C-alpha positions as a LaTeX table, in Angstrom:
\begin{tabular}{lrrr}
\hline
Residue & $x$ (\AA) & $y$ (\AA) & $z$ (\AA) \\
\hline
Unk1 & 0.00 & 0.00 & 0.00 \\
Unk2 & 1.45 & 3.14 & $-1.07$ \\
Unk3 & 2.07 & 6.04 & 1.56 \\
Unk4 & $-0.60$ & 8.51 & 0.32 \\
Unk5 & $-3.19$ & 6.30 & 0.18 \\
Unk6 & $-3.33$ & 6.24 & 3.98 \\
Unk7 & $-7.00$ & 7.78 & 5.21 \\
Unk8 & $-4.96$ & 10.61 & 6.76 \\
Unk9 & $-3.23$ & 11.63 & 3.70 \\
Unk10 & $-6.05$ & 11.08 & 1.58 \\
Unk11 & $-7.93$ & 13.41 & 3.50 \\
Unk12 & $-5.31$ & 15.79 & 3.78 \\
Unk13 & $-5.61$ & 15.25 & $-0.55$ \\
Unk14 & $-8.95$ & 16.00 & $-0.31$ \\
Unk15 & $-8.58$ & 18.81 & 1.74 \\
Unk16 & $-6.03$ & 20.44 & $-0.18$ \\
Unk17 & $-8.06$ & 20.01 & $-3.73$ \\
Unk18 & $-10.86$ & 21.67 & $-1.99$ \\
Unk19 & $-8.77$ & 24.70 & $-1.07$ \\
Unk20 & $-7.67$ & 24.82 & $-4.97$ \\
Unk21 & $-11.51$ & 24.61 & $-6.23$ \\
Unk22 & $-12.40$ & 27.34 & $-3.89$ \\
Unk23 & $-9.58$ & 29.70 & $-4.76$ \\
Unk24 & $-11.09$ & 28.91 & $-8.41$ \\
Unk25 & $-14.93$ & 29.88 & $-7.27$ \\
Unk26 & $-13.36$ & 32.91 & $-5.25$ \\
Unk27 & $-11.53$ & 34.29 & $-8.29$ \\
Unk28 & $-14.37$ & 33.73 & $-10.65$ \\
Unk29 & $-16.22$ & 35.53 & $-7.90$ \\
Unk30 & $-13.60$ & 38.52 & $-8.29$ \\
Unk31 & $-13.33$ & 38.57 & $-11.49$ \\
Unk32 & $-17.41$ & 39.01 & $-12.12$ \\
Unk33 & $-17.53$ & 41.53 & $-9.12$ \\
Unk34 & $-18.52$ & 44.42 & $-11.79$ \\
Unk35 & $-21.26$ & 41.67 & $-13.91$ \\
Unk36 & $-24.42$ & 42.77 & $-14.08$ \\
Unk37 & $-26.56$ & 40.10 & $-12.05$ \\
Unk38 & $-23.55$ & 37.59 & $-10.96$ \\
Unk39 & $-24.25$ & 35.93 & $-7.74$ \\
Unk40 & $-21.17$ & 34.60 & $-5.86$ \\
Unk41 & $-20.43$ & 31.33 & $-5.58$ \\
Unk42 & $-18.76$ & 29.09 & $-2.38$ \\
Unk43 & $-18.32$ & 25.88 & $-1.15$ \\
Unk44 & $-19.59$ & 24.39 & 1.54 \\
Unk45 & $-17.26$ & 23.81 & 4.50 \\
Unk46 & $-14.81$ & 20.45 & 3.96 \\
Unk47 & $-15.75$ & 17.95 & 6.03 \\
Unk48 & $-13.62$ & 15.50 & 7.06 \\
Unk49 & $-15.67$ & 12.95 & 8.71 \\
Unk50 & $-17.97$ & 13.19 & 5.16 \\
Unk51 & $-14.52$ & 12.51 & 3.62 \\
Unk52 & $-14.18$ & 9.37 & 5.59 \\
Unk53 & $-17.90$ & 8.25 & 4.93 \\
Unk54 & $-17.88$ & 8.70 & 1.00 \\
Unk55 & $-14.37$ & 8.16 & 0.17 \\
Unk56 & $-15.00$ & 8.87 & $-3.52$ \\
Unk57 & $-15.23$ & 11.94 & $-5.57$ \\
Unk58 & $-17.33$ & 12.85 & $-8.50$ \\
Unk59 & $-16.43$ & 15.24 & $-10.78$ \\
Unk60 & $-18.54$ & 17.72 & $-12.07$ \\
Unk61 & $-17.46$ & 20.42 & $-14.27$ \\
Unk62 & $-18.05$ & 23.94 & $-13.92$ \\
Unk63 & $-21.13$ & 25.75 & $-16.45$ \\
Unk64 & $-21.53$ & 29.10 & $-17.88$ \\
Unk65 & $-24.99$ & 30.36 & $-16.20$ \\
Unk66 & $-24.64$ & 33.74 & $-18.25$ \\
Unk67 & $-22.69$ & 34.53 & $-21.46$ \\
Unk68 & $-21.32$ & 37.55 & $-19.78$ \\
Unk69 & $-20.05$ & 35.93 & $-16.84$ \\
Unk70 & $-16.08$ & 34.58 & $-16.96$ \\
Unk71 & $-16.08$ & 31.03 & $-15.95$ \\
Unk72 & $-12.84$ & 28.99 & $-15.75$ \\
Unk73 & $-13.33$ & 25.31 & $-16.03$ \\
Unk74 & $-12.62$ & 24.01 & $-12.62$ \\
Unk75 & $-12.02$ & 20.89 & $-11.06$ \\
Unk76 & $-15.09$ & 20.02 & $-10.32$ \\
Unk77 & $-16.61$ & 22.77 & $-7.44$ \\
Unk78 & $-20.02$ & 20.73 & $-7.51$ \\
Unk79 & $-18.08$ & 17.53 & $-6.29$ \\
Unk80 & $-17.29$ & 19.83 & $-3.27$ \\
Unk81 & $-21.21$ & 21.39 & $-2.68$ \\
Unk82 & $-20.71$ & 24.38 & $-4.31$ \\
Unk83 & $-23.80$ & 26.83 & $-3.82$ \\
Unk84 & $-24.82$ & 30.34 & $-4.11$ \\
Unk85 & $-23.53$ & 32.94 & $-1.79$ \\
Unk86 & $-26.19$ & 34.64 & 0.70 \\
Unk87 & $-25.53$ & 37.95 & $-0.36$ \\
Unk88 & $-26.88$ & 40.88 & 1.86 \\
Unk89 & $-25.47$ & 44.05 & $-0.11$ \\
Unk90 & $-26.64$ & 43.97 & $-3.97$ \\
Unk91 & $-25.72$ & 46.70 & $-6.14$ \\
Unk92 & $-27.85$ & 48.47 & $-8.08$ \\
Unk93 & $-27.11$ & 46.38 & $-11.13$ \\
Unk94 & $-28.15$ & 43.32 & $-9.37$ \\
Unk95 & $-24.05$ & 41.77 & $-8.37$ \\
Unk96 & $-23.84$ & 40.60 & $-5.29$ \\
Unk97 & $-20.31$ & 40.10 & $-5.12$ \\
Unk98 & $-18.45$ & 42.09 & $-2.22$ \\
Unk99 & $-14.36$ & 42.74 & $-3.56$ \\
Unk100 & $-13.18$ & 42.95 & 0.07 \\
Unk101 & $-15.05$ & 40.40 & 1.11 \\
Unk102 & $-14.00$ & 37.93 & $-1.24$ \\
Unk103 & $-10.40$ & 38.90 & $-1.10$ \\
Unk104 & $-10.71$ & 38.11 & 2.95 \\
Unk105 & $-11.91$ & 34.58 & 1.75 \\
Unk106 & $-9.30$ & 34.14 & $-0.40$ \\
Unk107 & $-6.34$ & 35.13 & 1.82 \\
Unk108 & $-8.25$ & 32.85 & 4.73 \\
Unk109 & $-8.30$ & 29.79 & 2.45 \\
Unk110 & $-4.27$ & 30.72 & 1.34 \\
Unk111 & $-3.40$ & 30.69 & 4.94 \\
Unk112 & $-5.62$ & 27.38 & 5.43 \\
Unk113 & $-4.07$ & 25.49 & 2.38 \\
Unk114 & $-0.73$ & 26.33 & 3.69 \\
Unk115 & $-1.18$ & 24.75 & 7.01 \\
Unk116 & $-2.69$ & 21.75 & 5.24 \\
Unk117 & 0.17 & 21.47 & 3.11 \\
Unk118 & 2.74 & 21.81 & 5.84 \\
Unk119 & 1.27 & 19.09 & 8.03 \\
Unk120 & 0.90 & 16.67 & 4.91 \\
Unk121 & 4.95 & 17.31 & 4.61 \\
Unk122 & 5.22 & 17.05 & 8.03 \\
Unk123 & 3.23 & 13.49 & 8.42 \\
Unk124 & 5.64 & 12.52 & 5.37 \\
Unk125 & 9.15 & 13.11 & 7.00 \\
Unk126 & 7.64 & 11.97 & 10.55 \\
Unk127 & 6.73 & 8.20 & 8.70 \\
Unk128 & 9.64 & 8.00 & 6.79 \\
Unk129 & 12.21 & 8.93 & 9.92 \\
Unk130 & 10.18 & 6.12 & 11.60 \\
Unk131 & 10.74 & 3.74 & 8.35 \\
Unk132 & 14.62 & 5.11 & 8.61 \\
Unk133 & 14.55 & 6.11 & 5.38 \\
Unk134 & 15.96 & 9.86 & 5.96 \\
\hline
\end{tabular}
């Protein structure tokens, strides 16, 4: 059985490729903050337990709701539960898309990938000192 497909570093996997779909959804989110009638998009919260208990992903492809809207073809945000934002401030030409908002989302889920990161490199060098293979 290979090293990374241990249940912690699978998760950790998981985890990780949820942080890159939402940076996608976040900069789409950005990058429509001036559409006319763009609602944000975000994922729900990772859960790892959920991991555990589906242990599979499915992967769903990204759609253009509105010709004017950029889209980047992700790696599948609907695998993840992505959903509309609940947007409280709507500008007159129907956005709901808040720029400092989303830019505190995006530096949160930065910070959050790099911990994730650092303890998946961290479990790594911990199991192979204990293998002695240093």
């Amino acid at each position: 059985m290979s090293i990374a497909k241990l249940p912690l570093f699978d998760a950790l996997t998981q985890k990780m490729k949820w942080h890159q779909t939402r940076q996608t959804l976040l900069a789409e989110n950005i990058a429509n903050a001036d559409t006319p009638d763009y609602r944000g998009r975000d994922l729900k919260k990772f859960d790892f337990a959920q991991h555990q208990a589906d242990l599979k992903m499915t992967s769903v492809s990204t759609r253009v709701t509105n010709v004017n809207h950029f889209s980047v073809v992700g790696q599948g945000a609907d695998g993840f539960g992505a959903r509309q934002m609940n947007n409280f401030e709507i500008t007159p030409e129907g956005n709901g898309v808040v720029l400092e908002d989303e830019m505190m989302k995006v530096s949160s889920n930065q910070m959050d990938y790099q911990a994730a990161t650092a303890v998946y490199k961290r479990s790594l060098r911990l199991i192979r000192t204990a293998l002695g293979k240093q």
